[in-house]
Short mmCIF file of C-alpha atoms (C1' of nucleotides) in Angstrom, two decimals:
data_model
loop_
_atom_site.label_atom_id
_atom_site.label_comp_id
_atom_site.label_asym_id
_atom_site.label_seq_id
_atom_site.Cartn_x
_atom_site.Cartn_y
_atom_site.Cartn_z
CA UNK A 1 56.65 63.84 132.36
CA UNK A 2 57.73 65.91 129.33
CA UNK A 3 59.47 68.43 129.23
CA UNK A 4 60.81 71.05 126.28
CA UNK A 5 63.82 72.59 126.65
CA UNK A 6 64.40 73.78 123.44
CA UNK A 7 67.89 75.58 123.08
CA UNK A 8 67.38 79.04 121.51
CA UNK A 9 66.93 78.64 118.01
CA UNK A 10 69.10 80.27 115.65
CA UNK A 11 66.81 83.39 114.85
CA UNK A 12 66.84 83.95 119.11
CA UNK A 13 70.69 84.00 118.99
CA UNK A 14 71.07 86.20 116.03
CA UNK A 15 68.57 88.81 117.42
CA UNK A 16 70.64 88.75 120.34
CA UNK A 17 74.03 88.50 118.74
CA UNK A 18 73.07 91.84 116.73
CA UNK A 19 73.23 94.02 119.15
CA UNK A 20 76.16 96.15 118.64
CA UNK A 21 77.18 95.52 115.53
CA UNK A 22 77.14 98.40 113.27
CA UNK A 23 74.60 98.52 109.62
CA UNK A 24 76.25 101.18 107.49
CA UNK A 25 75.08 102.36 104.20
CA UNK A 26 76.54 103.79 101.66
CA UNK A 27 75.10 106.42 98.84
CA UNK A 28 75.70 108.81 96.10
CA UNK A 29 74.90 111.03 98.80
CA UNK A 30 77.07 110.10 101.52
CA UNK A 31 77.76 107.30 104.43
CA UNK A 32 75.41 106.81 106.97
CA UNK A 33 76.02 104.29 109.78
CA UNK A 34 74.84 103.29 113.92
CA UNK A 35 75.13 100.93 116.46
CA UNK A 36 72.24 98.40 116.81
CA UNK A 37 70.69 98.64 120.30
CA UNK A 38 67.18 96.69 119.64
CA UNK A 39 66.16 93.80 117.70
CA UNK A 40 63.29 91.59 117.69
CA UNK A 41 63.47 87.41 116.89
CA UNK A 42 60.42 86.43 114.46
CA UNK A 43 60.64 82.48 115.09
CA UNK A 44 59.72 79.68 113.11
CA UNK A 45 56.30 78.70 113.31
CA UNK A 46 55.58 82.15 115.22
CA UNK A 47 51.94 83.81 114.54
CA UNK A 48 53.64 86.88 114.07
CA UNK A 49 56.36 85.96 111.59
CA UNK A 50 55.35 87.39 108.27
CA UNK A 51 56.46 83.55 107.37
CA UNK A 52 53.83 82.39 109.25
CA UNK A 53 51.07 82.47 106.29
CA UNK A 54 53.82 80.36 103.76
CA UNK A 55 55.89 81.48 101.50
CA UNK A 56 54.83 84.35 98.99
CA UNK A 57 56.05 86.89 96.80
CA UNK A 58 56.66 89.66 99.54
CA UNK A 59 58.37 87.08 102.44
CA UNK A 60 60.46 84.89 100.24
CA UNK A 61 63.54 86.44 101.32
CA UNK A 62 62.43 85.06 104.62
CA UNK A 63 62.48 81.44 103.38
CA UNK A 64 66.06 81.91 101.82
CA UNK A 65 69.49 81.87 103.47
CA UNK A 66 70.55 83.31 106.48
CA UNK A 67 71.30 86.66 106.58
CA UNK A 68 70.01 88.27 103.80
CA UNK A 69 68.02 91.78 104.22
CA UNK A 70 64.41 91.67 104.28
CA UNK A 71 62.79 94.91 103.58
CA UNK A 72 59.08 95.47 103.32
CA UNK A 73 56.42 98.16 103.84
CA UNK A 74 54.29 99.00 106.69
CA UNK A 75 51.20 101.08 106.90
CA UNK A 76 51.98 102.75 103.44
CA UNK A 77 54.68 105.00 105.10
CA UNK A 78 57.51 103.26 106.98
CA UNK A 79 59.76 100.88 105.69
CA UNK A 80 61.26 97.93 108.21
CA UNK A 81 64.52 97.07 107.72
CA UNK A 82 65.26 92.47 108.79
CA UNK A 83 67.57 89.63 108.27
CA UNK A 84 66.36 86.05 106.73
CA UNK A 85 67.96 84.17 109.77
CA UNK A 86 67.00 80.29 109.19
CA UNK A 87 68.52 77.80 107.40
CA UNK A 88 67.30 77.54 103.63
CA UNK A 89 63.51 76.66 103.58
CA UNK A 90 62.48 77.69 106.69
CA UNK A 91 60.92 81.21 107.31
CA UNK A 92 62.21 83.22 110.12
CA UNK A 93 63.84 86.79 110.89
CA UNK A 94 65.00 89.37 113.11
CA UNK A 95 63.29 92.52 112.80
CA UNK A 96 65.87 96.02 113.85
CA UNK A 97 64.69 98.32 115.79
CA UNK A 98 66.89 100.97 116.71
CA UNK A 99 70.09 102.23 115.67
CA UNK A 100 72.45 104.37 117.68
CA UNK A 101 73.83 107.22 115.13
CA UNK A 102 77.52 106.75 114.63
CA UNK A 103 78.07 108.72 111.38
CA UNK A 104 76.49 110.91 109.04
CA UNK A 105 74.24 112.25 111.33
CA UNK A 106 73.71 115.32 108.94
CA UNK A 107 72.58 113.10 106.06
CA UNK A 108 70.30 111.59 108.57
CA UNK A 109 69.15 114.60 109.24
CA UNK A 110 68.45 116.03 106.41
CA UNK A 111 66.26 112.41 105.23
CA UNK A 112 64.60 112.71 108.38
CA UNK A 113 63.85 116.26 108.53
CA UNK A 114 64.55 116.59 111.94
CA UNK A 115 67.58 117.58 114.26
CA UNK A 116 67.45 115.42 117.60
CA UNK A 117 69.94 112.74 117.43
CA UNK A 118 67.95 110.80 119.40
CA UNK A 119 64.88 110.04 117.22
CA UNK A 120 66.60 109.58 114.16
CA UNK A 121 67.02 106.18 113.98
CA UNK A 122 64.92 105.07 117.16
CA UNK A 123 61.59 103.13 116.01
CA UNK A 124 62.00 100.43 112.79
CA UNK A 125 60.54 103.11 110.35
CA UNK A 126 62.91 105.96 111.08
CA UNK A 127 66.20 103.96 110.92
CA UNK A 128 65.28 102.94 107.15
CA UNK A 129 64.48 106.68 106.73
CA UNK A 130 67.60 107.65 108.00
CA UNK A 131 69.19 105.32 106.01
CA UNK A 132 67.63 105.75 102.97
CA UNK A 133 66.84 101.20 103.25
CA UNK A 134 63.51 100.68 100.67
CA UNK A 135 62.54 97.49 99.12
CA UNK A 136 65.19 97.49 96.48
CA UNK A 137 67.30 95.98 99.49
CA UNK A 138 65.09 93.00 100.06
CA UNK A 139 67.19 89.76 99.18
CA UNK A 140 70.27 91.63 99.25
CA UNK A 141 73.41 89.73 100.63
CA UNK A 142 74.62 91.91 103.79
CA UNK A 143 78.51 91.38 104.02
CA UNK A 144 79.06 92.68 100.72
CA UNK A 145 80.45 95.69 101.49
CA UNK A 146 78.28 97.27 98.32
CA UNK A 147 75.41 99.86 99.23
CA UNK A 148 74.37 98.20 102.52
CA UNK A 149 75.69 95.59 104.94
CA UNK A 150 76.85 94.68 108.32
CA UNK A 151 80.06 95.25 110.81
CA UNK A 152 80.93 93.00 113.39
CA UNK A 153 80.41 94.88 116.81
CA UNK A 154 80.29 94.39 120.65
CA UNK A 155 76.92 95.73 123.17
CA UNK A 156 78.30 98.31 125.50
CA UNK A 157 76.58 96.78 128.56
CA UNK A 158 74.28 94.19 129.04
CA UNK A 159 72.15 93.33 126.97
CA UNK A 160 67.95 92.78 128.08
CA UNK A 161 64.65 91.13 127.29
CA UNK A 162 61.21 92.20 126.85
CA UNK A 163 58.01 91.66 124.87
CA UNK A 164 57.68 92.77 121.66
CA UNK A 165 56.14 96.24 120.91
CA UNK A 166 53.06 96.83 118.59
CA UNK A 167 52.04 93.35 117.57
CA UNK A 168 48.99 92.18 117.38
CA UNK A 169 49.24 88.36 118.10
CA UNK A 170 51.88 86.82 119.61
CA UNK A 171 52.88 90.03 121.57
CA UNK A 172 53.32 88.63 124.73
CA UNK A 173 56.81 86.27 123.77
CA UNK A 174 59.95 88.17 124.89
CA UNK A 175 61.48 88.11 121.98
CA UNK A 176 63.11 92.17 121.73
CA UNK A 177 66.65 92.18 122.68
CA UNK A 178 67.86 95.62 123.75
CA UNK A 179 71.40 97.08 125.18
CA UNK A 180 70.53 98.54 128.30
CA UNK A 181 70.53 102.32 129.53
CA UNK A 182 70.70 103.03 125.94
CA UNK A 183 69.09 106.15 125.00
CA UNK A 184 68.60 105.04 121.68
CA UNK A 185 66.30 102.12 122.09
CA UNK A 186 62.85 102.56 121.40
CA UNK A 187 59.63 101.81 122.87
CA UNK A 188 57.74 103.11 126.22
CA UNK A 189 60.38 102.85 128.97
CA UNK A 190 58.19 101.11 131.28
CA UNK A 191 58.86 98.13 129.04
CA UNK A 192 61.44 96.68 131.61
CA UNK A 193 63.20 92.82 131.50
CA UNK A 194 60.48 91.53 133.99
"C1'" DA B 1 37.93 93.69 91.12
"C1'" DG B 2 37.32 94.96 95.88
"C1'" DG B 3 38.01 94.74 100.82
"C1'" DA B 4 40.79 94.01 105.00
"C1'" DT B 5 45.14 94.21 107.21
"C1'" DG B 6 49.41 96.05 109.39
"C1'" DA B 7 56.48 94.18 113.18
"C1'" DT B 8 54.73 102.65 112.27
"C1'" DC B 9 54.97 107.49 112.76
"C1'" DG B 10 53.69 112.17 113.52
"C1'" DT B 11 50.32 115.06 115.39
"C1'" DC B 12 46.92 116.31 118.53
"C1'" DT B 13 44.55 116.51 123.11
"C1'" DG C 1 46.98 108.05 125.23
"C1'" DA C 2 44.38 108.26 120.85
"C1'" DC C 3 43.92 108.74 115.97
"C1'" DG C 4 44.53 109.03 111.06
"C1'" DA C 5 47.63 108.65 107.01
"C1'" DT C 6 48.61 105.62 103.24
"C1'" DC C 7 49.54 101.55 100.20
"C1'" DA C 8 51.63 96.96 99.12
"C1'" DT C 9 50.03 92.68 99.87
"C1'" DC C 10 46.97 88.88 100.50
"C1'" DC C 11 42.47 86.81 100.47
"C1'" DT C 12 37.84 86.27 98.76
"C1'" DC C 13 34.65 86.75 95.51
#
DNA sequence: AGGATGATCGTCT
DNA sequence: GACGATCATCCTC
């Protein structure tokens, strides 16, 4: 009989690898940085991978090389902050979904126009509020030191599995990473490994 | 040119 | 838990 035992594809790795290293960002307006705590793997050939339709003028980034940022627009108000993570010509990504606040917590503030630490950069949306990410970042190299990019980093704990929140097809693949007992990890908190 | 869609968030009950 | 905001993007005339 047959049977697949794929090894976990890049994008799987690199959602998992994520966790705990650090996005900062830098502005006129000051240096804002946290933790990652949550990702989500969008695979190859996945019916919820904006790739999944071919390439086009939004997801291109997508279909580049690895680890570039892909930015794009959700429901006309939040922006959602990825990176490309398959080789050249394929279309996959890892979506972030939380941050842990490290520094500049009162710049993130003030963006968010809020005070609780714990909701400002919990949820896709709020983290590129905090952060001040738009679409001008999409395509943008992320180890460039310039504007935005990435720190190498360690989880503090281990780190889980679950489903992926708020999709519409395709929901049922546990494909969100997340560093556990976090307080900074979004979602409903029923939304355990098993 | 027009309609449907969506990897969200804040507000309300 | 439910609902509406809001708009770039894609698909179909």
């Amino acid at each position: 009989m047959a049977v697949s035992l794929a090894l976990p594809s890049a994008t799987e790795a690199l959602a998992e690898s994520l966790i705990g290293c650090v996005l900062v960002r830098e502005s006129r307006e000051g240096l804002t940085a946290g933790r990652i705590v949550e990702t989500e793997a969008y695979l190859p050939g996945d019916p919820a991978c904006h790739a999944y339709i071919g390439k086009t003028a939004r997801n291109a980034t997508l279909f580049g090389p690895p680890h570039r940022a892909y930015v794009y627009l959700i429901y006309g108000t939040s922006y959602c902050f990825n990176l490309s993570s398959e080789r050249d010509g394929e279309g996959a990504g890892v979506l972030v979904r939380a941050l842990e606040p490290i520094e500049g917590l009162a710049l993130m503030q003030h963006r968010r126009g809020i005070e609780a630490a714990r909701d400002l950069c919990r949820g896709p949306g709020r983290l590129c509020a905090a952060l001040d990410i738009d679409r001008s970042f999409d395509g943008a190299e992320l180890f460039t030191r310039e504007r935005l990019w990435l720190e190498p980093g360690q989880p503090q704990g281990k780190v889980r599995r679950s489903r992926r929140i708020g999709l519409t097809r395709a929901a049922h693949r546990r494909l969100r990473f997340y560093e556990a007992g976090n307080p900074f990890v979004s979602g409903p908190a029923r939304l355990s490994p098993s």
